[in-house]
Coordinates of C-alpha atoms in Angstrom, one line a residue:
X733 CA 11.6 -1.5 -40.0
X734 CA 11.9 -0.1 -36.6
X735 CA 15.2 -0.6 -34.6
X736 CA 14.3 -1.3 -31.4
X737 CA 17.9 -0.6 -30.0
X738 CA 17.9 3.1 -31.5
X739 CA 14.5 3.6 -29.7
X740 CA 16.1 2.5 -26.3
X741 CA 19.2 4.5 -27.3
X742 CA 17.0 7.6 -27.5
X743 CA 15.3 7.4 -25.0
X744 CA 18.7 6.8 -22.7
X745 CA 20.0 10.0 -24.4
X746 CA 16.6 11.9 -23.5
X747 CA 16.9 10.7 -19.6
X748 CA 20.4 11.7 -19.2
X749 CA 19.6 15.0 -20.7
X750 CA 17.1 16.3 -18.0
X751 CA 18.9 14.1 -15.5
X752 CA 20.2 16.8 -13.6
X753 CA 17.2 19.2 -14.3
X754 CA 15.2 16.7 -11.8
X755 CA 18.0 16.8 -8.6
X756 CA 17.9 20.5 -8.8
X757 CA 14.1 20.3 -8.6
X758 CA 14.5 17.8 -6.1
X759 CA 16.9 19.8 -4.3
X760 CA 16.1 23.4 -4.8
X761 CA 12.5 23.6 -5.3
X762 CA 9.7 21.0 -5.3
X763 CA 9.8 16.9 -5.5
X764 CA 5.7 18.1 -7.1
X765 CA 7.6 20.1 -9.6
X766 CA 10.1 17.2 -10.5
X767 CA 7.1 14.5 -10.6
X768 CA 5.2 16.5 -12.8
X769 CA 7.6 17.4 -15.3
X770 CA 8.4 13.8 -14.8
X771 CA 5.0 12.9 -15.8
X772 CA 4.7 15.3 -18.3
X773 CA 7.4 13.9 -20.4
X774 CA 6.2 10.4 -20.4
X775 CA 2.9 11.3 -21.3
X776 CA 4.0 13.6 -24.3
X777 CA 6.0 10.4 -25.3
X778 CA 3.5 8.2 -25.3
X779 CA 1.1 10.3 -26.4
X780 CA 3.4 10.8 -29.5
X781 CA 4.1 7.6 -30.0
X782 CA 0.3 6.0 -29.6
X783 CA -0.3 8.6 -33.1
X784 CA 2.7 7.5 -34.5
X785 CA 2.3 6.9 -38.0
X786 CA 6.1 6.9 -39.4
X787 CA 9.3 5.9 -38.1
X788 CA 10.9 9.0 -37.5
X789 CA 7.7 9.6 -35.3
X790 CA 8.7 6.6 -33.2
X791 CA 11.9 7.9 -32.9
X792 CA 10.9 11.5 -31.8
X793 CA 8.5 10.0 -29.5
X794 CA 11.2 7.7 -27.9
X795 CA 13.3 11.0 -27.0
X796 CA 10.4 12.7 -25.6
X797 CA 9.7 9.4 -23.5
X798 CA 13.2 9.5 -22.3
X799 CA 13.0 13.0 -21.1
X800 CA 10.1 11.7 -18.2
X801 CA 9.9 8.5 -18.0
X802 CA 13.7 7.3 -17.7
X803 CA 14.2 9.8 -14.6
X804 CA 10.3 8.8 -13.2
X805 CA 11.8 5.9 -10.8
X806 CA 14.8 7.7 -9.5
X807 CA 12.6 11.1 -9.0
X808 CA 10.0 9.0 -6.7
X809 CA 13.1 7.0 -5.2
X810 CA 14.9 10.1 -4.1
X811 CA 12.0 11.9 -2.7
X812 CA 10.5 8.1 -1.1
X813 CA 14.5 7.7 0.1
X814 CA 14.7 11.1 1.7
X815 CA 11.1 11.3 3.7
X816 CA 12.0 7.6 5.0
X817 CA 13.2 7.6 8.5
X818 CA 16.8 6.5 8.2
X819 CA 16.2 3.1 10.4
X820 CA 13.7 2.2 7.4
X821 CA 15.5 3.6 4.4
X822 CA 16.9 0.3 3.3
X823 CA 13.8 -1.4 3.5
X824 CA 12.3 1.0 2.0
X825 CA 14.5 1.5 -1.3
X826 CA 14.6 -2.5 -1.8
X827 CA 10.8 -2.7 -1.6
X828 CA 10.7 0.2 -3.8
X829 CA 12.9 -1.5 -6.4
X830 CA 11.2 -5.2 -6.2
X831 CA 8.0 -3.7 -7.4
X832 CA 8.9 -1.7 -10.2
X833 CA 11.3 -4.7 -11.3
X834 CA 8.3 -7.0 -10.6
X835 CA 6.3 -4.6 -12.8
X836 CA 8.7 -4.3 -15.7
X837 CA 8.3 -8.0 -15.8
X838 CA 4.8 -8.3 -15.8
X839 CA 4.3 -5.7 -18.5
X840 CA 7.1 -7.9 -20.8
X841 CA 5.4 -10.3 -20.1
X842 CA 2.3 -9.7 -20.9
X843 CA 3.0 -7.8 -24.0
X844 CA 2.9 -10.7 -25.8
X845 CA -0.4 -12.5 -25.3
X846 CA -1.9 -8.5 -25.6
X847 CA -0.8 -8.0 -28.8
X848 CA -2.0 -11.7 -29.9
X849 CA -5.4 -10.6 -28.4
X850 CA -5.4 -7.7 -30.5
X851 CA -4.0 -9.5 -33.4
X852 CA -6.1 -12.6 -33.7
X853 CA -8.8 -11.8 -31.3
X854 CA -10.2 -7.9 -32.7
X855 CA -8.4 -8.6 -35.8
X856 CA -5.9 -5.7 -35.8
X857 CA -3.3 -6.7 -38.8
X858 CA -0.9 -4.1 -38.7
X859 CA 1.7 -4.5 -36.3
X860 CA 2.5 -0.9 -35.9
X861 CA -1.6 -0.4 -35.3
X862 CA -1.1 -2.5 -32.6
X863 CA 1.8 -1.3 -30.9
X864 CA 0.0 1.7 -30.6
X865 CA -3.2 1.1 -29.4
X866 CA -1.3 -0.2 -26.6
X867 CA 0.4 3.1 -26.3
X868 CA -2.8 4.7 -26.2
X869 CA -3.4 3.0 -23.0
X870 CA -0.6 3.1 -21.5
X871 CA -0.8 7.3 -22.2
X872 CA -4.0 7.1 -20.3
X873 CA -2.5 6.0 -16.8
X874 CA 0.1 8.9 -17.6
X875 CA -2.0 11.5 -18.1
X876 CA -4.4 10.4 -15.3
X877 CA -1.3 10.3 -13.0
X878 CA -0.2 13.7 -14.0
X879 CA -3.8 14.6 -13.1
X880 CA -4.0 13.2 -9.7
X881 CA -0.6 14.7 -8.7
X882 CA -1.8 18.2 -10.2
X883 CA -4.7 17.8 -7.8
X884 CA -3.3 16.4 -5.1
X885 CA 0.2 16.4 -4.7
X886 CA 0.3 19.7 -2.5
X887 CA 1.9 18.2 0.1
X888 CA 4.6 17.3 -2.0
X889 CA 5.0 21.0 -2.8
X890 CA 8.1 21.6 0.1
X891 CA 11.5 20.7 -0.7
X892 CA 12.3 17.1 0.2
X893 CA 15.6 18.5 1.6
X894 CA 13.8 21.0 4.0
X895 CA 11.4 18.6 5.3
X896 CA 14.4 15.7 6.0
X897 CA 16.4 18.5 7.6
X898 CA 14.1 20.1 9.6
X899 CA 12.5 16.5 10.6
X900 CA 16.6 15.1 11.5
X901 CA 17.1 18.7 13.7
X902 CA 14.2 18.7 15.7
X903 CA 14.8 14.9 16.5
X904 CA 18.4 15.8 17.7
X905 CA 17.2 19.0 19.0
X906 CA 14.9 16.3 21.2
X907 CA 17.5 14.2 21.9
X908 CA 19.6 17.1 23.4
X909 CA 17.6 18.1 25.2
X910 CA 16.9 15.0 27.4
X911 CA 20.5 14.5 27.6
X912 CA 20.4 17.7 29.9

């Protein structure tokens, strides 16, 4: 029997460990780099863990999982925080944080009635069968994510700390200059 709290535990472990891999991205190089090793991660995870077919696959799959997804939400919140004009940032943040919460719940939610769908409705017995069908499609908005940022994230490519600097100095620069 799987113990759910070790999976959580490992994936904890596996988000502090690259923790400070994604501020130097953030800082030195790319918020692109940092969201697609974010991505990356939690699509490896998932992926592992939607052809899980033991425990101690679950439990490598839960570490992997932790190395993307458990930074994911900070990543997009630092970069979101730091391209935010700083009258908006608060807003910004809290609206940021109401829909991911808001998501979270939905998904608990609606776990549940999914997996009696499956169960009872296409007639999938085993519980573990089930768990990771819906890992399967849960990997699928992952890797499509990954995708679309691959393809389109360019703009994302210059450092967040660059583009808030340069963005606060030419506004002072501006306001200096009127006060002249």
């Amino acid at each position: 029997e799987v113990d759910i709290g070790w999976l959580a535990s490992l994936s904890q472990v596996g988000s502090l460990l690259l923790a400070p891999v994604y501020g130097w991205l953030l800082d030195r190089k790319s918020a692109l780099a940092a969201l697609l090793l974010s991505c990356l991660m939690c699509s490896m995870g998932c992926l592992i863990r939607g052809f899980a077919y033991n425990i101690t696959m679950l439990y490598v799959a839960a570490g992997v999982l932790g190395l993307g997804a458990g930074s994911l939400w900070t990543t997009v919140l630092s970069y979101v925080s730091r391209q935010s004009p700083k009258e908006h940032r608060g807003i910004v943040i809290s609206s940021y944080l109401f829909q991911v919460t808001s998501l979270r719940i939905i998904g608990k939610t609606l776990y549940p009635p999914w997996n009696v769908f499956v169960h009872r409705g296409v007639g999938v017995e085993d519980k573990l069968i089930r768990y990771r069908i819906h890992m399967g499609i849960c990997t699928f908005f992952c890797i499509f994510g990954f995708f679309k940022l691959l393809a389109h994230g360019k703009h994302l490519s210059l450092s967040s700390a660059r583009n808030t600097n340069s963005t606060e100095q030419q506004h002072q620069q501006h306001h200096h200059h009127h006060h002249h």
